[in-house]
Coordinates of C-alpha atoms and ligand atoms in Angstrom, one line a residue:
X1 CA 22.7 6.9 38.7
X2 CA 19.0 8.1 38.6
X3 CA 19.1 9.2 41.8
X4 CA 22.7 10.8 41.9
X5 CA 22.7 13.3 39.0
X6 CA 19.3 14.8 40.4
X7 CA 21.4 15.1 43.9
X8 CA 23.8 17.0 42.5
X9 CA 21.9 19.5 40.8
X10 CA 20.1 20.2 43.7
X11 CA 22.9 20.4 45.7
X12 CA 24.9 23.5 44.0
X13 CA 24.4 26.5 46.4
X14 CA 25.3 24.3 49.3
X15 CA 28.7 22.8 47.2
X16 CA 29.6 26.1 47.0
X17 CA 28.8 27.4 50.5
X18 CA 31.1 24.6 51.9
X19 CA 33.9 24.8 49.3
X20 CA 33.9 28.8 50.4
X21 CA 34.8 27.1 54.0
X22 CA 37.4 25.4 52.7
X23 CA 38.8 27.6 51.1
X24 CA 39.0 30.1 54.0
X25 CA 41.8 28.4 55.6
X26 CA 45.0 29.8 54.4
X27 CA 46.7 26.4 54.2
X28 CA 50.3 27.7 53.0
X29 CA 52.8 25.0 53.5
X30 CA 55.4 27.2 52.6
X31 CA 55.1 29.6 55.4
X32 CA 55.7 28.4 58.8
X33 CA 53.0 31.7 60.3
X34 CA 50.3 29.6 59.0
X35 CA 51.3 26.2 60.7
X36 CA 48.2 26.1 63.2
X37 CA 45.8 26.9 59.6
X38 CA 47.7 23.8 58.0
X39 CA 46.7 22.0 61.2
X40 CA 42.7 23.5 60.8
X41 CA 42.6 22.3 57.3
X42 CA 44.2 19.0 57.7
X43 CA 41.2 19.0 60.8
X44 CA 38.2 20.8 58.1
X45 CA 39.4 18.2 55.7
X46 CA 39.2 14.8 57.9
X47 CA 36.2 16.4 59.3
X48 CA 34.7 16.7 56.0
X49 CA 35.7 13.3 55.1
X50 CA 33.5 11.6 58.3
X51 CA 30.8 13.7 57.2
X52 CA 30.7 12.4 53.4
X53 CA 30.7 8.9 54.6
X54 CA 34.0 7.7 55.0
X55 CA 35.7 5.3 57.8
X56 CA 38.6 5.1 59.4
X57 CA 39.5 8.7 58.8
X58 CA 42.7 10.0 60.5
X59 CA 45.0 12.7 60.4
X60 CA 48.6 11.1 60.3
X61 CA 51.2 13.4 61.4
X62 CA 54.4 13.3 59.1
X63 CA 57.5 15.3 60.2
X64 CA 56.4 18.1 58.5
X65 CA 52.2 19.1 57.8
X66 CA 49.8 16.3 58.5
X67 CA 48.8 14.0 55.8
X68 CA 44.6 13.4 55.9
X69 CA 43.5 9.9 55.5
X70 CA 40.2 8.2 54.8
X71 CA 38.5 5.0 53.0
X72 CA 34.9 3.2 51.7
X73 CA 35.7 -0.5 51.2
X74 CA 32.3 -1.7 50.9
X75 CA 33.0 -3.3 47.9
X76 CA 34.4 -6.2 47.4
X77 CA 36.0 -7.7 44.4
X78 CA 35.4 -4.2 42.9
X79 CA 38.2 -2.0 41.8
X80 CA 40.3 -0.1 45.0
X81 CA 41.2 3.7 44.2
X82 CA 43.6 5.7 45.9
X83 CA 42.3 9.2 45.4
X84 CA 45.7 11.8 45.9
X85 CA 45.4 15.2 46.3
X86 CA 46.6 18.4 47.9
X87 CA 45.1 20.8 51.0
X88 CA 48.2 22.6 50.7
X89 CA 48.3 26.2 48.6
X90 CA 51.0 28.9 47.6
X91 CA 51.3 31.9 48.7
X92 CA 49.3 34.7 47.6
X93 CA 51.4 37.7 47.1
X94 CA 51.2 40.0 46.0
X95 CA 47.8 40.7 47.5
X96 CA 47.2 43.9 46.3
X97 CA 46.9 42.3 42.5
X98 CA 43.7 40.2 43.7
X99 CA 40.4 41.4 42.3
X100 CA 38.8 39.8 45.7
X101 CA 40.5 39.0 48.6
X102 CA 42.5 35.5 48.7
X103 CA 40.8 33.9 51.2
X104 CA 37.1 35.2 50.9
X105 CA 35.7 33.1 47.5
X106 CA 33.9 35.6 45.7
X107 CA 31.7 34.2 42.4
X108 CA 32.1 36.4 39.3
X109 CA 31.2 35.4 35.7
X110 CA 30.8 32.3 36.4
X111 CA 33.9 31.7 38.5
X112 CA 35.1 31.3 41.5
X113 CA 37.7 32.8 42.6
X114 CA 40.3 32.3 45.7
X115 CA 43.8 30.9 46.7
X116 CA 43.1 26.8 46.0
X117 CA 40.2 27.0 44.1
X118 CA 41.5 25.2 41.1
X119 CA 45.1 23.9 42.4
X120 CA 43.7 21.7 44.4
X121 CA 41.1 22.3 46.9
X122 CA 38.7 22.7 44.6
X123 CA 39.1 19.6 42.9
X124 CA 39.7 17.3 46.1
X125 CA 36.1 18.8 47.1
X126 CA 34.7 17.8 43.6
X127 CA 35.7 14.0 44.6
X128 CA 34.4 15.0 48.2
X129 CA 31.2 15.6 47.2
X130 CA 30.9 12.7 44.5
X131 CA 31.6 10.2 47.3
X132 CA 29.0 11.7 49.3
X133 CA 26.2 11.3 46.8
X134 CA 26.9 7.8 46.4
X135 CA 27.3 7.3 50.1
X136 CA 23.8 9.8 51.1
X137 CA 22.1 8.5 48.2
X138 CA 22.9 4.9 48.1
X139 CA 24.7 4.1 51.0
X140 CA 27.7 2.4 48.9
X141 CA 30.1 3.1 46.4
X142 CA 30.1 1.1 43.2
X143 CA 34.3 0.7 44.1
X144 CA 36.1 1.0 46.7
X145 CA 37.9 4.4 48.2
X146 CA 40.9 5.6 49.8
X147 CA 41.4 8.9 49.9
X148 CA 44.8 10.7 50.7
X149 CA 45.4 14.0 51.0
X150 CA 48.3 15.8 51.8
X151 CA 50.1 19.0 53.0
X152 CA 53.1 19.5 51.4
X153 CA 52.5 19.1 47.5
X154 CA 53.3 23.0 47.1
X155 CA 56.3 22.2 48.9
X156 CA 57.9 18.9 46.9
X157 CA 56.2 16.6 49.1
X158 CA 59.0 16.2 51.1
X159 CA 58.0 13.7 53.3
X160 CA 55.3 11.7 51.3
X161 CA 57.7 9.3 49.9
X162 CA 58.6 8.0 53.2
X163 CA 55.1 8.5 54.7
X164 CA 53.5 5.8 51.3
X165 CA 56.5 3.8 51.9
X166 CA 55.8 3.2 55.5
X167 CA 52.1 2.8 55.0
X168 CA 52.1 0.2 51.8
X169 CA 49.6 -2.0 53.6
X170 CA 46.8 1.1 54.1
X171 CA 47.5 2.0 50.4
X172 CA 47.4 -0.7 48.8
X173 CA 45.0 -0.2 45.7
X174 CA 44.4 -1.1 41.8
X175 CA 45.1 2.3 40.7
X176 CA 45.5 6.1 41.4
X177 CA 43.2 9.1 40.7
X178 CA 44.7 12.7 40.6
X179 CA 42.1 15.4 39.6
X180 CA 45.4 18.2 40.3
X181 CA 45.8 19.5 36.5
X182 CA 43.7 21.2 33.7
X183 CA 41.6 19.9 30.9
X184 CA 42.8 21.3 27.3
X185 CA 40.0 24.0 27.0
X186 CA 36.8 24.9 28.3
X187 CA 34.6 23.0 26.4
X188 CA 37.6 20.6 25.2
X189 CA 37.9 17.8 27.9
X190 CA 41.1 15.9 28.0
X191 CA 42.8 13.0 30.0
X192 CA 46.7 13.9 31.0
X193 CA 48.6 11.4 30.1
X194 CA 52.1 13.1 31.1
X195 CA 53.7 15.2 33.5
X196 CA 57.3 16.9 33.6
X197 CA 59.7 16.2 36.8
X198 CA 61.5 19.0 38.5
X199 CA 64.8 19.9 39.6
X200 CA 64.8 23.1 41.8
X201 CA 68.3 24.8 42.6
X202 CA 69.6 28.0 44.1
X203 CA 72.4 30.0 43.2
X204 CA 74.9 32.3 45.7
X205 CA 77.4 34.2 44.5
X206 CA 79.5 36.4 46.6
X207 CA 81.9 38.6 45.8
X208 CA 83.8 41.3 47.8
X209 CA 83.2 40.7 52.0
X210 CA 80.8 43.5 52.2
X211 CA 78.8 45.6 50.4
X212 CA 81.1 48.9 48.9
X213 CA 80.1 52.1 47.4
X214 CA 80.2 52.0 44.0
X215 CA 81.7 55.2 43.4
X216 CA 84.6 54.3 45.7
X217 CA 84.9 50.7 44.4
X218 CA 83.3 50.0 41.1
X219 CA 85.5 49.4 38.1
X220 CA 87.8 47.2 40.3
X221 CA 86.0 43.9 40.7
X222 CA 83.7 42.1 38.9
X223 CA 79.5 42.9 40.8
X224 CA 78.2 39.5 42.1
X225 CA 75.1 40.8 40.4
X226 CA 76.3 41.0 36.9
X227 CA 78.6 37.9 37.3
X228 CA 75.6 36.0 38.0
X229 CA 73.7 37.6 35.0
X230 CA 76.1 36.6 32.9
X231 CA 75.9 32.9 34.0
X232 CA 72.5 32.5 33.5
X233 CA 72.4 34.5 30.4
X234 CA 74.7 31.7 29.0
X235 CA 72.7 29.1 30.2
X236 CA 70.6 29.2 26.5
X237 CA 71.9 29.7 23.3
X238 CA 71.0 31.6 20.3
X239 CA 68.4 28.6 19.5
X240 CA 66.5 28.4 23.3
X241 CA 68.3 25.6 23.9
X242 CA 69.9 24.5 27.3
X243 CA 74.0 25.2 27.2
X244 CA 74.5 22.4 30.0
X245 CA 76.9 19.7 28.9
X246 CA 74.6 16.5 29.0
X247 CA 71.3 17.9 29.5
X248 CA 69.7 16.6 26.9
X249 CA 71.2 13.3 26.9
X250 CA 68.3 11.0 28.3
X251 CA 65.6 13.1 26.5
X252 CA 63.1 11.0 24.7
X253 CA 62.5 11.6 21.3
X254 CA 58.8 12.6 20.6
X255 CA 57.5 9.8 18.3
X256 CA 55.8 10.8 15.1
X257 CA 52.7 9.5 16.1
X258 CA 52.9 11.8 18.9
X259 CA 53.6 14.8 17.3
X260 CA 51.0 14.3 14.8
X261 CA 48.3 14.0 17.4
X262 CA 49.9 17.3 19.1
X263 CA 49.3 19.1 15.8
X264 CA 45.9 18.1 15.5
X265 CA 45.0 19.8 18.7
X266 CA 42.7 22.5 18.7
X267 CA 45.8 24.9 19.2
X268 CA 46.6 28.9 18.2
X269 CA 50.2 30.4 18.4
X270 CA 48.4 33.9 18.2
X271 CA 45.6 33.5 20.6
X272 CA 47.9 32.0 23.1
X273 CA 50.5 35.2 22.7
X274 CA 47.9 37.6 22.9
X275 CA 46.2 36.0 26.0
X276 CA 49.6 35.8 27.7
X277 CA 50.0 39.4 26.9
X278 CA 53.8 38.8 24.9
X279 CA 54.6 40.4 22.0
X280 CA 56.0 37.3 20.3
X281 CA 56.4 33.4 21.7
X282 CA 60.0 31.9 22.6
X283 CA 61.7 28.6 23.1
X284 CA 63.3 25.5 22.0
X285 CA 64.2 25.9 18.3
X286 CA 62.8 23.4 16.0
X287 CA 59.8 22.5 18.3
X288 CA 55.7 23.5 18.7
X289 CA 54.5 25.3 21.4
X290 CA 52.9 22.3 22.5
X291 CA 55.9 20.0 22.2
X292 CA 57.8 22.8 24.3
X293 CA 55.1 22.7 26.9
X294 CA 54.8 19.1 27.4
X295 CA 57.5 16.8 25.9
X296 CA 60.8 19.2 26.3
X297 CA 62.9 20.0 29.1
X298 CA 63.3 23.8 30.0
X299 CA 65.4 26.2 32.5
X300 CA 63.7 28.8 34.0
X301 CA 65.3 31.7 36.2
X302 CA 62.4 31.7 38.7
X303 CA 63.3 34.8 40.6
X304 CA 66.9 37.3 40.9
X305 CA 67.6 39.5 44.0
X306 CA 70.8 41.0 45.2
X307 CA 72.1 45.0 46.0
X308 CA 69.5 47.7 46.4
X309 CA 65.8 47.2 45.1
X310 CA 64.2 49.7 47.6
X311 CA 62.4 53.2 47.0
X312 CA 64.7 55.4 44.7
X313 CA 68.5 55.3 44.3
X314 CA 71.5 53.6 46.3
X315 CA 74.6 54.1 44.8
X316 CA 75.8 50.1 46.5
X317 CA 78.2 47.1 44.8
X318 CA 76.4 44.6 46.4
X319 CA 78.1 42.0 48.1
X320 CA 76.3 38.6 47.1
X321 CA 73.9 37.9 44.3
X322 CA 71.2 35.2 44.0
X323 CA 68.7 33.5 42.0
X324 CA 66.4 30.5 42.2
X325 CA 66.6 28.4 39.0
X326 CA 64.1 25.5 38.2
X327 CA 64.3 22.6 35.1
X328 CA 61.5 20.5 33.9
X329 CA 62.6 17.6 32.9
X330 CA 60.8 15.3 30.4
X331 CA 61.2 10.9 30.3
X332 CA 64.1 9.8 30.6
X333 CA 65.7 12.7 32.5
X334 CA 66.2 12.3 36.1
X335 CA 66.0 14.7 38.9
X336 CA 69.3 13.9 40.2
X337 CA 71.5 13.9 36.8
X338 CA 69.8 17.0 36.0
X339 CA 70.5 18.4 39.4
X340 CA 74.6 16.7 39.6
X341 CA 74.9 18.4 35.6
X342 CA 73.5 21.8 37.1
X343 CA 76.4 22.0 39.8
X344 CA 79.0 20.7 37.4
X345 CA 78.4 22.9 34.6
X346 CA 78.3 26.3 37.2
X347 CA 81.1 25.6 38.9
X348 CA 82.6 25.2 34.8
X349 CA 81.5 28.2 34.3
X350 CA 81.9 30.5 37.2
X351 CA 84.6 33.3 37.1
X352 CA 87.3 33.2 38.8
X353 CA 86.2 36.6 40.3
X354 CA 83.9 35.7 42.5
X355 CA 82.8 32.5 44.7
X356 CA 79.6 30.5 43.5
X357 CA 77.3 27.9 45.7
X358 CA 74.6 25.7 44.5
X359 CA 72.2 24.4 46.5
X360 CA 69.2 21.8 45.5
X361 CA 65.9 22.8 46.7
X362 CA 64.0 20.2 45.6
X363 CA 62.9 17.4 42.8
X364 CA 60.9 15.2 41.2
X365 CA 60.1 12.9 38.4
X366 CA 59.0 13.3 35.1
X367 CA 55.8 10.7 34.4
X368 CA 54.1 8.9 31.8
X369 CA 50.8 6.9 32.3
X370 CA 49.3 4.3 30.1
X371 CA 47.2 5.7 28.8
X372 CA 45.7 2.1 27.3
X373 CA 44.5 1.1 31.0
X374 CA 41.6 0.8 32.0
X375 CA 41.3 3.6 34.5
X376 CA 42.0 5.8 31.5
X377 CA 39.8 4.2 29.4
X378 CA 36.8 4.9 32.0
X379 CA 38.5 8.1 32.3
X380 CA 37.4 9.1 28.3
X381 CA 33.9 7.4 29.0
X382 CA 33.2 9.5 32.3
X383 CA 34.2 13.1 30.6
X384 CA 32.3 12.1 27.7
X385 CA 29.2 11.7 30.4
X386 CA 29.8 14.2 32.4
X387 CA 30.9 17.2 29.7
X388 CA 29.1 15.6 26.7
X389 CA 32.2 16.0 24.4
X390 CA 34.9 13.0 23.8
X391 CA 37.7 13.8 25.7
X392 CA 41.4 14.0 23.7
X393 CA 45.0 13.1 25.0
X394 CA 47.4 15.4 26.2
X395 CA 50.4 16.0 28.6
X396 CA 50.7 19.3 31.0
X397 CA 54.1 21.0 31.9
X398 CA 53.7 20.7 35.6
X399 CA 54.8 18.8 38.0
X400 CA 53.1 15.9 41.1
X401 CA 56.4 14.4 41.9
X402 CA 54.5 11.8 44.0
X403 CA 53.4 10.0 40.8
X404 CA 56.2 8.0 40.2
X405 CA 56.5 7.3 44.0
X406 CA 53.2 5.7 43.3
X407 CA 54.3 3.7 40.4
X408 CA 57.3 2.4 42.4
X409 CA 56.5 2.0 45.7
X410 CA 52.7 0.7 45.5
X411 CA 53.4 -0.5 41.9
X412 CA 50.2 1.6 40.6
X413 CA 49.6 3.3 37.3
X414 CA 47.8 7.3 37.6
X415 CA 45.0 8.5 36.2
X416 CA 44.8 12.6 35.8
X417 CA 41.3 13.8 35.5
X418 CA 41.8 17.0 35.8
X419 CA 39.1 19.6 36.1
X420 CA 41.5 23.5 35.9
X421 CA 42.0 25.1 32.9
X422 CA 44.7 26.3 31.7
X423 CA 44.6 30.0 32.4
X424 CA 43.0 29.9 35.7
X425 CA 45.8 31.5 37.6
X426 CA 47.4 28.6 39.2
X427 CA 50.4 30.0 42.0
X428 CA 49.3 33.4 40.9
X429 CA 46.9 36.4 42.2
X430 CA 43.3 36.0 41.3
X431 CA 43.0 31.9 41.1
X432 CA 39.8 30.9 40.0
X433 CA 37.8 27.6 39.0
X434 CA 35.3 27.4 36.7
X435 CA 31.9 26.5 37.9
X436 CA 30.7 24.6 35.1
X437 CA 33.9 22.9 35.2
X438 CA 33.4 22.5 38.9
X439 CA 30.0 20.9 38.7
X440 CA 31.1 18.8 35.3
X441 CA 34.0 17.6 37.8
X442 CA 31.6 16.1 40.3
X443 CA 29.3 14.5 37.5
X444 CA 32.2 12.9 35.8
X445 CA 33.2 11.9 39.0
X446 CA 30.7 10.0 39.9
X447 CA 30.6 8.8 36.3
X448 CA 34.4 7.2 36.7
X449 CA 33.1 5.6 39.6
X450 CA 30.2 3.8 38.0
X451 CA 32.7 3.5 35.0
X452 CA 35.1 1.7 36.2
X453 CA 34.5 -1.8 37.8
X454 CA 33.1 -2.6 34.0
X455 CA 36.6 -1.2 32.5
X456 CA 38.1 -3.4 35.0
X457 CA 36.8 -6.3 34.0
X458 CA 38.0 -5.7 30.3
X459 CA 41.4 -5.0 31.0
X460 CA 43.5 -4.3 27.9
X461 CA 40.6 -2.4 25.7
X462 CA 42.8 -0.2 23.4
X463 CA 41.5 3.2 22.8
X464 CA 44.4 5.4 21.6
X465 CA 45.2 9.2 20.4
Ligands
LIG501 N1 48.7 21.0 40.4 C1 50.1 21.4 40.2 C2 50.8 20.5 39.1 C3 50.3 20.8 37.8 C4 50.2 22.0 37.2 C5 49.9 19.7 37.0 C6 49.8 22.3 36.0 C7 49.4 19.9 35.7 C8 49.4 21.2 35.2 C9 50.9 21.2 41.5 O1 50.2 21.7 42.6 C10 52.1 22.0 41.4 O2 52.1 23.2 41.4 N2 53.3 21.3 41.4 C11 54.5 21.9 41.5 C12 55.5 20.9 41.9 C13 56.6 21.3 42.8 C14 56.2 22.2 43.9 C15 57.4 20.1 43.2 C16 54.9 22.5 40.1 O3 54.6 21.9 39.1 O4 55.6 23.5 40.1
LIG502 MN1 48.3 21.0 42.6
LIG503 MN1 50.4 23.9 42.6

């Protein structure tokens, strides 16, 4: 390591130079314009990959964006990690809300900001460049690497569970690294030990066969608009909780020893109102903010649209009526009951006025990692290295769907290191990554590496919350 560290400090301005290239291309995956810059950064990102020192890198088409591939296994009878992470970004509208624009990274008070920064190009690079100090410096890893890297996290991942199935040999491994989430604070490192899964549906409802003037026609039916308002108002009661017969059912009830360690989290109601800008927090009766966040299923109306929504008035009783509505689900909930409940419970509930279609959008998992393994447990002594502080436990509300896939397809256990923070404007105007966070990430990366083949060998050391 007493070459390494040294490295890395005098290897900022150039880190951040190349990260700037990376995060030029505007890698949507959503948005079939920017196809051919999926295809540049899948190319910037294997191309990166043979420059840092790895073999056998490939860019393995899927049927939807490429998937980038690459591995160090210069070690042998040391611990194999499959490194996961995302090219892909959102969107970025709208545009005119960003300080700088998306794709031009632009340092200011100590952060950087652009689309990808922290969710996730900025922490693959942090494991890029980790690798490549070992590799420059060295010339071998203390484990072995393979890194995968895909296209279509932003997107569900559509085509990853097929693409890990069909590659089970290549992937094989002893465990998983994500660095695709937040640590608690700055200056408060954490290790995730939970994620929420995901069912994503979308709602039509149509009611007369074409839009009418609502002078001429309103009073005598019922407006697609506010018959769809009404539904999802009902979809919470009084108390915040979900109305859906069933949707609670496989919930698992928070331990006590869990929601004591919540409680001692460094954590303010107030501050977090005020720095969300609400003048007063809401949700699941009978729950902490925290517990909300991390360890209870929610229903979200994502986004509404239907009639007129132009410049000034239109007198119009629109036709159809629409809205994209998203649960998190929390262990034991599936994707698919939640999903099968969704459709049973609107179709319950629709009036008789107008016509109502659900469609699924997408899913995933809800996920729990041991957080007694020993990739977590060189997890806590790398942050503690590279941030100086003792890292504590927590969950996040997100979602990487492909974690479970990993558990049961390759049979491996996650790590999440992550390196955001929590208000760094993930999927929203002005994303930005921390630079101290950004350079910690790189040092405790390389940390975990030298970590880990001695927290391999004592398997079962018990370090919990
Ligand atoms: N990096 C996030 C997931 C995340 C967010 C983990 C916050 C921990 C904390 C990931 O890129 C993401 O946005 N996932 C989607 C999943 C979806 C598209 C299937 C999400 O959570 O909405
Ligand atoms: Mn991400
Ligand atoms: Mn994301």
């Amino acid at each position: 390591m007493n070459s390494i560290l040294p490295f890395l400090d005098s290897n900022k301005d150039r880190y951040l130079r190349e990260l700037k290239d990376f995060l030029a291309i505007q890698s949507i995956s959503s948005q079939s314009a920017h196809n051919a810059d999926m295809q540049r950064c899948a190319d910037w990102t294997a191309a990166q990959m043979r420059t840092v020192g790895l073999n056998n890198v490939q860019i393995m088409e899927t049927p939807g964006h490429p998937v980038v591939y690459g591995e160090w296994l210069g070690a042998p009878g040391k611990p194999t990690v499959l490194l996961y992470g995302h090219y892909d970004v959102q969107p970025v509208d709208p545009v005119n809300l960003w300080t700088s624009p998306p794709f031009e990274a632009t340092v200011r008070d100590g952060n950087l900001y652009a689309r990808g920064s922290s969710d996730d190009k900025g922490q693959v690079f942090i494991h890029l460049k980790a690798v490549e100090a070992f590799l420059k410096n060295k010339g071998s890893l203390p484990i072995n690497m393979k890194m995968l890297i895909e296209g279509e996290e932003e997107v569900g991942s559509a085509h990853l569970d097929e693409f890990v199935r069909d590659h089970k040999d290549l992937l094989k491994a002893d465990l998983v690294l994500i660095s695709d989430s937040s640590m608690f604070a700055k200056g408060v490192p954490s290790v995730c030990y939970g994620l929420r899964g995901l069912a994503y549906m979308e709602v039509e409802v149509t009611g007369p066969n074409g839009d009418l003037h609502s002078g001429s026609f309103g009073g005598s039916i019922h407006n697609p608009v506010q018959a769809l308002s009404e539904m999802i108002a009902s979809l919470h009661d009084k108390n915040g909780r979900i109305t859906i017969a069933g949707f609670y059912d496989n919930v698992r009830t928070l331990t006590k020893a869990e929601r004591d360690a919540y409680k001692r989290l460094p954590w303010s109601d107030a501050k977090y109102a005020k720095q969300l800008g609400v003048k007063k927090l809401y949700g699941e009766k009978g729950f902490t903010t925290l517990e909300r966040l991390w360890a209870r299923p929610t229903l979200e109306c994502n986004g509404i649209w239907g009639g007129y929504t132009g410049e000034g008035a239109k007198t119009v009783l629109p036709a159809k009526a629409f809205a994209k509505i998203s649960m998190r689900l929390v262990p034991d909930q599936t994707s698919e009951k939640a999903a099968a409940l969704f459709e049973r419970h609107l179709r319950k509930i629709a009036p008789k006025t107008v016509t109502v279609n659900v469609k699924r959008l997408h899913g995933g998992e809800p996920a729990i990692t041991p957080i007694d393994s020993p990739g977590v447990q060189a997890a806590v002594a790398a942050l503690e290295k590279g941030f100086g502080k003792k890292p504590l436990y927590q969950r996040e509300g997100g979602s990487i769907p492909i974690v479970v896939q990993f558990k049961r397809i390759l049979g491996l256990d996650t790590v999440l290191l992550g390196f955001g923070l929590p208000d760094e404007n993930a999927h929203a105007p002005n994303e930005f990554i921390n630079l101290d966070n950004f350079f910690g990430g790189i040092r405790t990366s390389v940390h975990f590496y030298d970590e880990l083949p001695g927290f391999w060998q004592h398997k079962g050391k018990k370090n919990r919350p």
